Coordinates of C-alpha atoms and ligand atoms in Angstrom, one line a residue:
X206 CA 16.1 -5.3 17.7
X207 CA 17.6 -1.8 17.6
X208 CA 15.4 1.5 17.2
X209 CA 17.0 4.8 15.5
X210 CA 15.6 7.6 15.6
X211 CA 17.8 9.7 13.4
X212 CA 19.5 8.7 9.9
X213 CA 22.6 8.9 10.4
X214 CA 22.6 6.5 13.1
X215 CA 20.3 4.6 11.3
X216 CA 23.2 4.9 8.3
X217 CA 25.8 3.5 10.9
X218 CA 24.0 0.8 11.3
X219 CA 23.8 0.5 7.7
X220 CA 27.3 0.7 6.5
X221 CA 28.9 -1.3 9.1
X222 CA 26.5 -4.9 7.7
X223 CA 27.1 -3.7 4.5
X224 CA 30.9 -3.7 5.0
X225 CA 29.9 -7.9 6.1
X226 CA 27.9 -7.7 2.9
X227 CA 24.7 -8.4 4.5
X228 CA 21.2 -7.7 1.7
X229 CA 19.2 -5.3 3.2
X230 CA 15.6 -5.4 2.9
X231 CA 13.1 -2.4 3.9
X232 CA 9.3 -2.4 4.9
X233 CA 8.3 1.0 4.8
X234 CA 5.2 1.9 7.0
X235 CA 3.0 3.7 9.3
X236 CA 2.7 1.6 11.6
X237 CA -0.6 0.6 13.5
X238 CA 1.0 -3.4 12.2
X239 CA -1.5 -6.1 11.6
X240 CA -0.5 -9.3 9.7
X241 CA -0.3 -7.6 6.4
X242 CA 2.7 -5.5 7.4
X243 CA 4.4 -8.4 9.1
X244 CA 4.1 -10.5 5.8
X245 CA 6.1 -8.1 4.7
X246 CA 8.6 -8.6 7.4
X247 CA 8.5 -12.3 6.8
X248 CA 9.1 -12.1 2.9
X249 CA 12.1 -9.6 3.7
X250 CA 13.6 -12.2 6.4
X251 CA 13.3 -15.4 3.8
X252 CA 15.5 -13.0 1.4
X253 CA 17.4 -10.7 3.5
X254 CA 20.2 -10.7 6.4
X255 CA 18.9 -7.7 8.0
X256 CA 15.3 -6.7 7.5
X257 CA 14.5 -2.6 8.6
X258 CA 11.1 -1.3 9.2
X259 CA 10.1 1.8 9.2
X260 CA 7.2 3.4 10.7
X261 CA 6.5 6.9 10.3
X262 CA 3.2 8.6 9.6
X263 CA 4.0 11.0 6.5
X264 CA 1.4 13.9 7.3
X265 CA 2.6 15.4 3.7
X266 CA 0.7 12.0 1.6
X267 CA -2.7 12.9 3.7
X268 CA -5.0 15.4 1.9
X269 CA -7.8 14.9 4.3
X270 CA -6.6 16.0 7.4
X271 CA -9.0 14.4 9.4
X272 CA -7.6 10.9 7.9
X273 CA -3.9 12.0 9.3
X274 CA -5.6 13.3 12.8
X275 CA -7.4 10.1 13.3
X276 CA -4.8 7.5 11.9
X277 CA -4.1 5.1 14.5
X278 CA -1.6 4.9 16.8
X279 CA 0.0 2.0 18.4
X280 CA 3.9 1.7 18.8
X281 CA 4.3 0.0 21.9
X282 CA 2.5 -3.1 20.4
X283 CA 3.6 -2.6 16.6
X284 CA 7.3 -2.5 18.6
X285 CA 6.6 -6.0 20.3
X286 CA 4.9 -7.3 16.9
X287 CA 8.2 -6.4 15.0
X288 CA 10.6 -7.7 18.0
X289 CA 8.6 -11.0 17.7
X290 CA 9.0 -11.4 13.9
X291 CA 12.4 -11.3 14.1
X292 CA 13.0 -7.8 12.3
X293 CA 16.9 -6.6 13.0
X294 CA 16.2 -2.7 12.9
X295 CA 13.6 0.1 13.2
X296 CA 13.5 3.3 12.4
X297 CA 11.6 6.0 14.1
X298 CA 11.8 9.4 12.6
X299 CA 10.1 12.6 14.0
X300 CA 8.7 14.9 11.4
X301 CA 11.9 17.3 11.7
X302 CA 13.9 14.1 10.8
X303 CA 12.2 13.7 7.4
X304 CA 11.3 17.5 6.7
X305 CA 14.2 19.5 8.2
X306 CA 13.4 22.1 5.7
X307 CA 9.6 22.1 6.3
X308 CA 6.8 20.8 4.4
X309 CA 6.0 23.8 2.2
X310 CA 8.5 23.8 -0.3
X311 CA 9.1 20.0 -1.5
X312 CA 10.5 18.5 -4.4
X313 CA 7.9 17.5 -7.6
X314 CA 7.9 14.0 -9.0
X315 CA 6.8 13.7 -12.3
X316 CA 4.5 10.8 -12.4
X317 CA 2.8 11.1 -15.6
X318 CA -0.5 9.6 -15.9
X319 CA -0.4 7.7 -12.5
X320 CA -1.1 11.0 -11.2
X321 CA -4.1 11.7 -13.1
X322 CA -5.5 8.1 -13.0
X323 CA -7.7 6.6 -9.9
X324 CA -6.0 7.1 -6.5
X325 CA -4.0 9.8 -8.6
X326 CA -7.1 11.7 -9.3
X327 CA -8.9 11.1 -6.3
X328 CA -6.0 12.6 -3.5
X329 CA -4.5 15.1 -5.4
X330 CA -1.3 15.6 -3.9
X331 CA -1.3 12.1 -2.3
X332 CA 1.5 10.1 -4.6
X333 CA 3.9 13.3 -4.7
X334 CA 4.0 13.3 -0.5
X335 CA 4.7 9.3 -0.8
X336 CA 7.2 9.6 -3.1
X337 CA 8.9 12.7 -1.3
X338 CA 9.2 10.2 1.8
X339 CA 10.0 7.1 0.0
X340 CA 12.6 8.6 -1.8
X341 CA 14.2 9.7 1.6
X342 CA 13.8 6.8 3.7
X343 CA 15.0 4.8 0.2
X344 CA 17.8 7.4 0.9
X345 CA 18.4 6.5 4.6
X346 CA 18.1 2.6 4.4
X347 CA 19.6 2.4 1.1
X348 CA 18.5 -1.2 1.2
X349 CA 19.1 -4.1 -2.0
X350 CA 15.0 -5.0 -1.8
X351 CA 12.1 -2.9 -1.1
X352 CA 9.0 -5.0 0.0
X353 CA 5.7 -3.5 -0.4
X354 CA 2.1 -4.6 -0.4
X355 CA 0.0 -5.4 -3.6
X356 CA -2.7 -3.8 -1.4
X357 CA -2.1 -0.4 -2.3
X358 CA -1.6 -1.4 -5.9
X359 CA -1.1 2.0 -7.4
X360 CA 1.4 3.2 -4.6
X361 CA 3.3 0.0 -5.8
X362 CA 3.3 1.1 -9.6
X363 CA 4.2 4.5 -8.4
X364 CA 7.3 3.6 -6.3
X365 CA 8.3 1.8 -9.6
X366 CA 8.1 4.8 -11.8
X367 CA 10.7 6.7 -8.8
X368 CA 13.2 3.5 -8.7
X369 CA 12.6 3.7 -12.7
X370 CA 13.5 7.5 -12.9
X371 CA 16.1 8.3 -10.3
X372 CA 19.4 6.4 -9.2
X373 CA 19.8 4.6 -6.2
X374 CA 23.5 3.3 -4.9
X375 CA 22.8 0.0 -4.6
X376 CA 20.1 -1.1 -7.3
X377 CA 17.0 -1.1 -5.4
X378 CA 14.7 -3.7 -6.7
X379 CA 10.7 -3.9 -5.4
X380 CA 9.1 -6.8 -4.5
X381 CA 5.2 -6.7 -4.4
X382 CA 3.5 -9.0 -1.7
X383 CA -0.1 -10.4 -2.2
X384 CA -2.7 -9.1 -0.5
X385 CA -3.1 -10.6 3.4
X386 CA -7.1 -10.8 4.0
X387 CA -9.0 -11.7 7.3
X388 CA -10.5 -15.6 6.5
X389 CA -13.7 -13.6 6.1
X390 CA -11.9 -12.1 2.4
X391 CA -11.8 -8.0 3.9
X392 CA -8.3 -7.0 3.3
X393 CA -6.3 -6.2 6.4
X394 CA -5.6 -2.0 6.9
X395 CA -4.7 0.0 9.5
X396 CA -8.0 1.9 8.8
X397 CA -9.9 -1.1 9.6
X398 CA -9.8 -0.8 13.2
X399 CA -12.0 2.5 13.0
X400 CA -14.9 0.1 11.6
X401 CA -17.5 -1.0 13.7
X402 CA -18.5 -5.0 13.6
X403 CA -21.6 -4.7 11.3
X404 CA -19.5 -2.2 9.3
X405 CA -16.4 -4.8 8.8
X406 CA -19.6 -7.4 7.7
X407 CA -20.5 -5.0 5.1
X408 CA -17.2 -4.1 3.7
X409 CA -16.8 -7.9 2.9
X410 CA -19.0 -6.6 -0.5
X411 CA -15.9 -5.5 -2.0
X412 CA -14.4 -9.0 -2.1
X413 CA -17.9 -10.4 -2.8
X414 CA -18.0 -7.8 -5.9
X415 CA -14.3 -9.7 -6.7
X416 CA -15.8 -13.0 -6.5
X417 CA -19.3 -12.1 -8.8
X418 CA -16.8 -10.8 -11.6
X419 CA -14.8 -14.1 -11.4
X420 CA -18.0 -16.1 -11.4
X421 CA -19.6 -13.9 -14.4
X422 CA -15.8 -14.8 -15.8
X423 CA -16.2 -18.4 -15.3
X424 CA -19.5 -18.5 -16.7
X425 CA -18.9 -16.1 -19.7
X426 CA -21.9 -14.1 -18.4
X427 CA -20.1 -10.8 -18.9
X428 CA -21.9 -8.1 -21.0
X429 CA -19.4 -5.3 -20.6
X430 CA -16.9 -3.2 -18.1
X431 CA -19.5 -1.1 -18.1
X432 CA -22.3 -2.8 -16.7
X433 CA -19.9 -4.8 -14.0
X434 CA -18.9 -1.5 -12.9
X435 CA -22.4 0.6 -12.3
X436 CA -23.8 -3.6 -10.7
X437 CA -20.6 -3.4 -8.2
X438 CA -21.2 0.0 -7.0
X439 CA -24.4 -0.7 -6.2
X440 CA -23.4 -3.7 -4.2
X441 CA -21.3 -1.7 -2.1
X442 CA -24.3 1.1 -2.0
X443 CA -27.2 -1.7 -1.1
X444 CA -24.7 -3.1 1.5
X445 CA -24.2 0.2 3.4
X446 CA -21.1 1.8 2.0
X447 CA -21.9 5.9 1.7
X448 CA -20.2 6.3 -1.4
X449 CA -18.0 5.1 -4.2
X450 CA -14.6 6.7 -5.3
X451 CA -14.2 4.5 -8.6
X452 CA -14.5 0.6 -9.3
X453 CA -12.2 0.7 -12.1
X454 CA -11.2 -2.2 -14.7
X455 CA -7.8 -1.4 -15.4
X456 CA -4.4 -2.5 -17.5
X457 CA -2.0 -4.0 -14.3
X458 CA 0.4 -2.4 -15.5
X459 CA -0.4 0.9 -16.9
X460 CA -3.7 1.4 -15.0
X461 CA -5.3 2.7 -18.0
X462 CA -9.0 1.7 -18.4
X463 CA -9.5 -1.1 -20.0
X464 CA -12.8 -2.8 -21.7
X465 CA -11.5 -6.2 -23.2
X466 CA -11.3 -8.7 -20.8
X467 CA -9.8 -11.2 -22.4
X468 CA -6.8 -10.3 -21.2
X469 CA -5.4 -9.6 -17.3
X470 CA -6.9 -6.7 -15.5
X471 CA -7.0 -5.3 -12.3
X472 CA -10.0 -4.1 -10.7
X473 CA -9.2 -1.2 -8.1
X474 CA -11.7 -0.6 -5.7
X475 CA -12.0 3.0 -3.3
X476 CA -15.3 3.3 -1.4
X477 CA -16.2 4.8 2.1
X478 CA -17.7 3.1 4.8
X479 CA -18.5 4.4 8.5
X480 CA -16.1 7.5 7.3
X481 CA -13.8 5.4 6.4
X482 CA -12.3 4.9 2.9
X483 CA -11.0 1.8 1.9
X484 CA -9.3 0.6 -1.4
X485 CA -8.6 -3.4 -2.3
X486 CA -7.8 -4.8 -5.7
X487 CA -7.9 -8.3 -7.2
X488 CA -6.0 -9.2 -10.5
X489 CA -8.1 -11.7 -13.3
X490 CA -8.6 -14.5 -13.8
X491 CA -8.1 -15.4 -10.5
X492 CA -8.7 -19.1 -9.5
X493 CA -8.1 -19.0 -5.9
X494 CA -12.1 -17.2 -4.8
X495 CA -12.7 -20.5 -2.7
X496 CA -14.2 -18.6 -0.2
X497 CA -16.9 -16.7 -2.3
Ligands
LIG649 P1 0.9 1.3 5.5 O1 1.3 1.2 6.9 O2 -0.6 1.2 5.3 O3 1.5 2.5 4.8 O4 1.4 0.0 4.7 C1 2.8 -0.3 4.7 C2 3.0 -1.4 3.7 O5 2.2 -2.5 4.1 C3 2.6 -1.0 2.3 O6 3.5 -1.5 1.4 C4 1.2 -1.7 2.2 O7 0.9 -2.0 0.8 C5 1.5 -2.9 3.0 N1 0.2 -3.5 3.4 C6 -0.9 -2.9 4.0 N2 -1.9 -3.7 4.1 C7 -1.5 -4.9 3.6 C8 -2.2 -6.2 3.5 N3 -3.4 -6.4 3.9 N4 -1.5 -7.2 2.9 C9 -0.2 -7.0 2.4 N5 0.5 -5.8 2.5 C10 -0.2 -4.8 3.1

């Protein structure tokens, strides 16, 4: 497995398996890898000749600054995890690497109502420092397929909107991954590991809300969004979470509100536990809640 550090050795690397017309596929991250991540890895190597990682932890998509001090760091291991999964190249940037010019002055990225909507609303500023850095490690790798988790749902539909909006030589096309879970249903995250035991017990509400929306589904027992919505936020309350961002019920697509549910929706979940915020999602219907 070879490490770069900057991009143009990183682009070496690059051109000379393009020139073999190898596919490239790219897993963006920020390391801290648990299987999530490396499903990504997996995915890219089924599809791809050479699979890339990246792990670099943008401070300029963090609006807490407590949530950038205390992100975790582990690159010895996440190096082993990635050497073990078979992944060709990784790259390694400093800070300087991605933001020679500084961080004050960067580019805007119109994002319309992704923006304003949810994660948008909740860390202002959030989506415009992703994009900056996706768009520059898209840049740097210039990989055929971009594999990214269905976990951060929103992120996905925003990188869609900058691959939609700006050119990229070659086509990049995305590829959205479900969601890996521990078998207890809590979604894996790099955050979880600042949970405590009884804490990680608790979070499992926010799949249990999942599983109560399919059964109410099932049964036809649903009154509205509404109601589904204020019942789900006072699971996560009565099971020890501090505070609810949003539970929304939401177009997959759009991520506009929705209150028919009739048709698919997403529900998109932020809520804080132990200081620490987490955000799932499940699409509907959903048949596979054997666990619930
Ligand atoms: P992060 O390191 O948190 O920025 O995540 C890097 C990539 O891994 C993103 O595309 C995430 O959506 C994806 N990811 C994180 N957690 C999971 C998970 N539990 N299952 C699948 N993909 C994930």
């Amino acid at each position: 497995m070879k490490i770069f550090e900057t991009k143009q050795t990183l682009q070496n690397f690059i051109d000379e398996n393009r020139s073999k017309n190898a596919i490239i596929g790219f897993v963006p991250t920020m390391g801290a890898l648990h299987e999530g991540h490396l499903s990504l890895i997996e995915k890219s190597k089924e599809q791809c000749a050479i699979t890339v990682c990246s792990i670099f932890i943008n401070p300029t998509q963090f609006n807490d600054p407590k949530d950038f001090e205390k992100y975790p760091k582990t690159i010895k291991e996440d190096l082993e995890k990635l050497e073990l999964a078979g992944c060709e190249a990784v790259f390694l940037p400093s800070v300087e690497e991605m933001y020679p010019e500084g961080m004050l002055q960067l580019p805007h990225y119109p994002l319309g109502r992704l923006e304003e909507l949810w994660e948008g609303a909740h860390r202002p500023g959030h989506f415009q420092g992703v994009c900056v850095v996706v768009h520059r490690l898209l840049e740097a790798v210039r990989p055929d397929l971009l594999f990214m988790g269905a976990k951060d749902y929103q992120q996905v539909a925003v990188i869609r909107h900058l691959l939609d909006h700006y050119t990229f030589e070659p086509n990049i096309t995305l590829i959205a991954c479900e969601t890996i879970r521990e078998t207890s249903g809590l979604a894996m995250s790099s955050r979880n590991v600042r949970l405590s035991s009884e804490q990680r017990i608790q979070a499992l509400a926010i799949y249990q809300g999942f599983g109560k929306i399919q059964k109410a589904l099932q049964e036809k027992t649903i009154r509205s969004t509404e109601i589904l919505e204020q019942e789900f936020v006072q699971q996560l309350l009565d099971a020890g979470f501090e505070s609810v961002d949003y539970i929304a019920f939401a177009d997959p697509k759009s991520l506009e509100p929705i209150t028919d549910l009739s048709q698919t929706f997403v529900v998109l979940v932020a809520a804080f536990i132990g200081g620490v915020r987490l955000i799932d999602n499940q699409l509907f219907p959903h048949e596979l809640f054997k666990r619930v």
